[in-house]
Coordinates of N, CA and C and ligand atoms in Angstrom, one line a residue:
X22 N -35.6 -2.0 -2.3 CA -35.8 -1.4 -1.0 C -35.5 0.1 -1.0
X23 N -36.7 0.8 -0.3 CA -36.6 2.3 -0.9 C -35.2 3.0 0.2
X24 N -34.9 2.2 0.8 CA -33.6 2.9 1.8 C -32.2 2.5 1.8
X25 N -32.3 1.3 0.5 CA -30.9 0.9 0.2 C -30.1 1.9 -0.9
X26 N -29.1 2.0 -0.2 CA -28.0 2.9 -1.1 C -27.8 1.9 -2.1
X27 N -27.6 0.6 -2.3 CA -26.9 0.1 -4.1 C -28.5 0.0 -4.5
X28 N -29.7 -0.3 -4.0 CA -30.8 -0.3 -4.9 C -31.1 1.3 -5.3
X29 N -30.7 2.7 -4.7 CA -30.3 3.3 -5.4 C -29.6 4.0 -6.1
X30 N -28.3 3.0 -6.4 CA -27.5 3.6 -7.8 C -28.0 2.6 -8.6
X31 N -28.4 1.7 -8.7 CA -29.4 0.9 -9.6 C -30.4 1.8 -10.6
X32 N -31.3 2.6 -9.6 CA -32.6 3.2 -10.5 C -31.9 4.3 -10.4
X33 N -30.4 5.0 -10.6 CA -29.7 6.2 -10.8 C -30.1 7.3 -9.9
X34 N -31.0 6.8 -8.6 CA -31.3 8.2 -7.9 C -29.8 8.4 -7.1
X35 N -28.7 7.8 -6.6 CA -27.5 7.7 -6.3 C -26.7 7.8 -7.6
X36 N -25.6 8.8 -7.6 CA -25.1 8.7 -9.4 C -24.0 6.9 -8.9
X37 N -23.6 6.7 -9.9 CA -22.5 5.8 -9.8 C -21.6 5.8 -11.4
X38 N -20.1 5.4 -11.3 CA -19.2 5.0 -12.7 C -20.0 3.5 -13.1
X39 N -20.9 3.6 -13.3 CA -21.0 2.3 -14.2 C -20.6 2.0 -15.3
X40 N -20.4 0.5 -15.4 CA -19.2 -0.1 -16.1 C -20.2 -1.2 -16.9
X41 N -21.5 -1.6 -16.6 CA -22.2 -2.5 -16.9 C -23.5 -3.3 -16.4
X42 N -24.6 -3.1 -17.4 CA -25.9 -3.3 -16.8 C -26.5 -4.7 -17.6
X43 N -27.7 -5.4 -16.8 CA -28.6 -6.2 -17.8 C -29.6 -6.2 -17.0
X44 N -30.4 -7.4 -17.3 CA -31.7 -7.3 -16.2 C -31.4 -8.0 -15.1
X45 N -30.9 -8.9 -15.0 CA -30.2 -9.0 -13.5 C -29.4 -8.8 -12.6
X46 N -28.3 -7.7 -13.1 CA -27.3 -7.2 -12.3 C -26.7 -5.8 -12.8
X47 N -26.0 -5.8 -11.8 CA -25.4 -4.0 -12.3 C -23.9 -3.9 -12.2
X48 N -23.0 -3.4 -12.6 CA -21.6 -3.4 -12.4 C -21.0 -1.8 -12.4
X49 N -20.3 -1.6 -11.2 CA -19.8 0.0 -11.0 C -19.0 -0.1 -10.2
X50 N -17.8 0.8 -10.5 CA -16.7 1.2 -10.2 C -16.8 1.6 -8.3
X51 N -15.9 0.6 -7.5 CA -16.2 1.3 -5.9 C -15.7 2.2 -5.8
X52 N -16.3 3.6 -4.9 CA -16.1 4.8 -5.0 C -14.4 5.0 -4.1
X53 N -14.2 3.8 -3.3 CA -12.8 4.3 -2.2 C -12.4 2.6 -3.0
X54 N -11.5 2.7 -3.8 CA -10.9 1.5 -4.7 C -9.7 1.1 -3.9
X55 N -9.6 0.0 -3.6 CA -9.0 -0.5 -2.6 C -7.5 -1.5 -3.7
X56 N -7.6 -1.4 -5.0 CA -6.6 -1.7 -6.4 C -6.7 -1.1 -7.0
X57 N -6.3 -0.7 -8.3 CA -6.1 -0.3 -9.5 C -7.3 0.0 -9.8
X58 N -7.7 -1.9 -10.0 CA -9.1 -2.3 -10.4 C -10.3 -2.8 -9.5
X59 N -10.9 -2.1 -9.1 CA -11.9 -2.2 -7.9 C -13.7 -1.9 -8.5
X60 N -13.8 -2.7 -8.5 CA -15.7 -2.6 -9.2 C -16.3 -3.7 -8.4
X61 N -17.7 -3.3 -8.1 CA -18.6 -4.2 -7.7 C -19.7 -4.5 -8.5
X62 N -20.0 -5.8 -8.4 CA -21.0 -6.5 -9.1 C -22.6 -6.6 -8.2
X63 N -23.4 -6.7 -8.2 CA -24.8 -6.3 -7.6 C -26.0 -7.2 -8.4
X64 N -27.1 -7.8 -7.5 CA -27.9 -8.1 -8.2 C -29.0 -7.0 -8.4
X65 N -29.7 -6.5 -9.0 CA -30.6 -5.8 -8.8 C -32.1 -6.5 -8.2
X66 N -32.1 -7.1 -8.0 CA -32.6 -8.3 -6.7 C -32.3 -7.7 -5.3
X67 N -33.0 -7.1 -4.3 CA -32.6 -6.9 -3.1 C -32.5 -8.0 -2.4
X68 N -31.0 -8.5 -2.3 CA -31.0 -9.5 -1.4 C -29.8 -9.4 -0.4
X69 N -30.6 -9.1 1.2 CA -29.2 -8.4 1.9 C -27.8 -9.0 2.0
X70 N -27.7 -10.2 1.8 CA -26.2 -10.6 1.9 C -26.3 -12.4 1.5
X71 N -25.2 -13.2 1.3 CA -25.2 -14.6 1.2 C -25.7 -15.1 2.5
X72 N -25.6 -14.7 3.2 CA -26.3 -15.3 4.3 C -28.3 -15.7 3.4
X73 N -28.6 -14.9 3.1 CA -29.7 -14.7 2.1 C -30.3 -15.4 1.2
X74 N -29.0 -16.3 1.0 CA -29.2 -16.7 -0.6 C -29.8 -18.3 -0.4
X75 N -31.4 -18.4 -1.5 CA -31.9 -19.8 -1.3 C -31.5 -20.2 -2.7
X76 N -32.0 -21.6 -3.0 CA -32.5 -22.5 -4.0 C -32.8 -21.7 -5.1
X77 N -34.0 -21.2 -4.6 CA -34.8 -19.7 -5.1 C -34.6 -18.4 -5.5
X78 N -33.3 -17.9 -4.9 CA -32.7 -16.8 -5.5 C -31.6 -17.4 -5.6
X79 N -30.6 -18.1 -5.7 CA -29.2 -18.2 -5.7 C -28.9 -18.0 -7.3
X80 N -29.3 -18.0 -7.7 CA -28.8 -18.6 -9.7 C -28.5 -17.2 -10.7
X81 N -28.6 -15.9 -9.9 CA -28.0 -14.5 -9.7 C -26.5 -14.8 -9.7
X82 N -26.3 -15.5 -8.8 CA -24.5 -15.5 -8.1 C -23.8 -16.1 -9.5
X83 N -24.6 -17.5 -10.4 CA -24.1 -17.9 -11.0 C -24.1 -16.9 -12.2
X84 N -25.0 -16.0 -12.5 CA -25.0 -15.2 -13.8 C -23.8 -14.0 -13.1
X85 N -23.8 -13.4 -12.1 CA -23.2 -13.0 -11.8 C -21.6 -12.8 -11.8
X86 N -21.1 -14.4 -11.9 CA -19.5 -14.4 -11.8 C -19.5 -14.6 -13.6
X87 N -20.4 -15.1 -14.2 CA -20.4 -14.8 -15.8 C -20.1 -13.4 -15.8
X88 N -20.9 -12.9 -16.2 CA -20.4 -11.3 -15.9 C -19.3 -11.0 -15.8
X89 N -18.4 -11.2 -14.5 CA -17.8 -11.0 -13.6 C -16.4 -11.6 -14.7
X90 N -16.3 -12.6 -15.1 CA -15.3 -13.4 -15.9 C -15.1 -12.7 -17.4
X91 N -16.5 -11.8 -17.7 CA -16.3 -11.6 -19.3 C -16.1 -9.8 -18.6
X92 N -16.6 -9.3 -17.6 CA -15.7 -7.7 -17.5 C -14.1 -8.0 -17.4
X93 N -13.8 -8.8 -16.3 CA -12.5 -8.7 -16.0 C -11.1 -8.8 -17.1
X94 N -12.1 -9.7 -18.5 CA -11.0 -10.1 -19.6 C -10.9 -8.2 -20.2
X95 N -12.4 -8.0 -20.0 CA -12.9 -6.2 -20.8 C -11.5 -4.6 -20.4
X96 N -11.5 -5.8 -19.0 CA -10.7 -4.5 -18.6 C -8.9 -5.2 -18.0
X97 N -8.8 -6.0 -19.0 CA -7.3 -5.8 -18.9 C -6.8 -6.9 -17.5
X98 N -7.4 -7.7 -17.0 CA -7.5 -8.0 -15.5 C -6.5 -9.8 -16.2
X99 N -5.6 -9.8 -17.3 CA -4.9 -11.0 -17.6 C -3.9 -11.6 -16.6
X100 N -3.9 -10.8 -15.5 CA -3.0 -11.3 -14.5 C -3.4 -12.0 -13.3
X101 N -5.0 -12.1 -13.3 CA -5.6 -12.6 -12.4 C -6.3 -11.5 -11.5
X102 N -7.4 -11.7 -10.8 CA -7.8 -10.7 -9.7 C -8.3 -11.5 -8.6
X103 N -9.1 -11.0 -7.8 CA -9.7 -11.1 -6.9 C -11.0 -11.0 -6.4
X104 N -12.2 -11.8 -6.1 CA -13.5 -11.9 -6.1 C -14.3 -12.0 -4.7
X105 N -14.3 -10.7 -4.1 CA -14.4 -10.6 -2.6 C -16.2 -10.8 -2.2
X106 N -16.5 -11.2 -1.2 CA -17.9 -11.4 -0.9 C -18.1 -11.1 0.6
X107 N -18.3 -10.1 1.4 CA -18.2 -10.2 2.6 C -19.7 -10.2 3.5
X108 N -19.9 -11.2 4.4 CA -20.4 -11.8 5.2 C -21.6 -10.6 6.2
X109 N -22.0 -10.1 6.3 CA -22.0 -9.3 7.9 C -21.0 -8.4 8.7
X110 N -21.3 -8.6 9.8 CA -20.6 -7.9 10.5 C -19.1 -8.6 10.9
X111 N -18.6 -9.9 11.1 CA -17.5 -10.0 11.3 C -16.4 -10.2 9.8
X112 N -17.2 -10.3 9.0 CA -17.0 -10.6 7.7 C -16.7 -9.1 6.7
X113 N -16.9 -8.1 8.0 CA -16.7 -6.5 7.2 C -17.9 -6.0 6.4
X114 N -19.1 -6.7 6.3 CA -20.1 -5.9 5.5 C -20.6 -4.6 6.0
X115 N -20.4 -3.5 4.9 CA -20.9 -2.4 5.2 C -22.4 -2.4 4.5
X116 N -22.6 -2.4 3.4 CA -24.0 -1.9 2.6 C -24.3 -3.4 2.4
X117 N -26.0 -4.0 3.2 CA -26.8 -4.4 3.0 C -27.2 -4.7 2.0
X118 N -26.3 -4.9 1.0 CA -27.4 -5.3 -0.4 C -26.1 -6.1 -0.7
X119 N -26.4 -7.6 -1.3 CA -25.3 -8.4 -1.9 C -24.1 -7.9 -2.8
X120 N -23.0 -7.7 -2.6 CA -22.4 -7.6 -3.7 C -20.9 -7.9 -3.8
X121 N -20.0 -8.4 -5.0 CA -18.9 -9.2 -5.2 C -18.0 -7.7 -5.4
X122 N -17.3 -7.9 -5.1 CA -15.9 -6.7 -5.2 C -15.1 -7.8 -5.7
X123 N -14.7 -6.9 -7.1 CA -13.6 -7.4 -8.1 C -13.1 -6.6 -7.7
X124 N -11.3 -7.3 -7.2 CA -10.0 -6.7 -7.3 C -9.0 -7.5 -8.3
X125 N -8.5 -6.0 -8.6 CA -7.7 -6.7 -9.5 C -6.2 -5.5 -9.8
X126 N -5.1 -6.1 -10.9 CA -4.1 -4.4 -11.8 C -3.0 -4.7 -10.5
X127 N -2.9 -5.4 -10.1 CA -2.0 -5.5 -8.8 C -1.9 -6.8 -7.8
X128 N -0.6 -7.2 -7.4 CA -0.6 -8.3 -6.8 C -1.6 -8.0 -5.5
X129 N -2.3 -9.2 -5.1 CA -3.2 -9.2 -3.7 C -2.4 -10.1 -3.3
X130 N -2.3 -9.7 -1.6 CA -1.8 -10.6 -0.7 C -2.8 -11.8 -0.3
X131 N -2.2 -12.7 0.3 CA -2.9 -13.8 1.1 C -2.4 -14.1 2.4
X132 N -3.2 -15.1 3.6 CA -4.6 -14.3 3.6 C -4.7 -13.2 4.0
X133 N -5.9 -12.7 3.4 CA -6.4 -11.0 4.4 C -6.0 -10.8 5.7
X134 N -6.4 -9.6 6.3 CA -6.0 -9.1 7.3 C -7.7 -9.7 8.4
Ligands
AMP15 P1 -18.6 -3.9 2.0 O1 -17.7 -3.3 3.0 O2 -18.2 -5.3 1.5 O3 -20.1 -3.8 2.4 O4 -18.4 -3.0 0.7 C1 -19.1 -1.9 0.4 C2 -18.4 -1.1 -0.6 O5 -19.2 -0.2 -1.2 C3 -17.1 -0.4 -0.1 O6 -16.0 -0.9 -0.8 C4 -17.4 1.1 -0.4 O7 -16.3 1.8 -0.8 C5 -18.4 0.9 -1.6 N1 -19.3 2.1 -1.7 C6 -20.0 2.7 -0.7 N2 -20.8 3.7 -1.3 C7 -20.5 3.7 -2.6 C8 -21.0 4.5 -3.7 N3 -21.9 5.5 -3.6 N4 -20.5 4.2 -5.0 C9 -19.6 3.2 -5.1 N5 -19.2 2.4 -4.1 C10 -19.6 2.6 -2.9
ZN16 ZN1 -30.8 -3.0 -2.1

């Protein structure tokens, strides 16, 4: 989508810390890191949020937390983290395009605020 901000750190017209690419997904560092360890995972698939997700695209999410299991060992995350997914509007979504926020390097509370 030519007006999404993560489908443009994708094709690099937005710079981003990237941490990790393939053909189906992208991984980079979130710019206001909310832990230690704060990266998001992305499909390069524009798909606006899980509300989104069919039969037909869903199997992203599963390659996705692969990914997601083999960075977090990459970067030291042996104490467990956190795998955030937010919804819309009550759910806190800001940028329209799917994506998992890994937290991690620090105890997380439960539940959220
Ligand atoms: P959400 O509120 O779940 O939609 O999360 C969007 C996240 O994207 C927030 O944590 C932002 O800090 C992060 N973010 C926004 N713009 C950028 C950017 N240019 N590079 C990296 N992370 C970003
Ligand atoms: Zn997009």
């Amino acid at each position: 989508m030519s007006d999404c901000l993560f489908c443009k750190i994708i094709t690099g017209e937005i710079p981003s810390n990237k941490i990790y690419e393939d053909d189906q997904c992208y991984a980079f560092y979130d710019i206001q890191p909310q832990a230690p360890v704060h990266f998001l995972v992305i499909p390069k698939q524009h798909i606006v949020s899980a509300e989104e997700l069919t039969e037909e695209n869903a199997a992203v999410v599963a390659h996705i937390f692969a990914v997601i299991a083999k960075l977090a060992k990459q970067l030291n995350l042996l104490q467990g983290y956190r795998i955030v997914n937010n919804v819309g509007e009550d759910g806190g979504q800001t940028v329209k395009h799917l994506h998992f926020h890994v937290l991690g390097g620090r105890s997380l509370a439960w539940p959220p605020g």
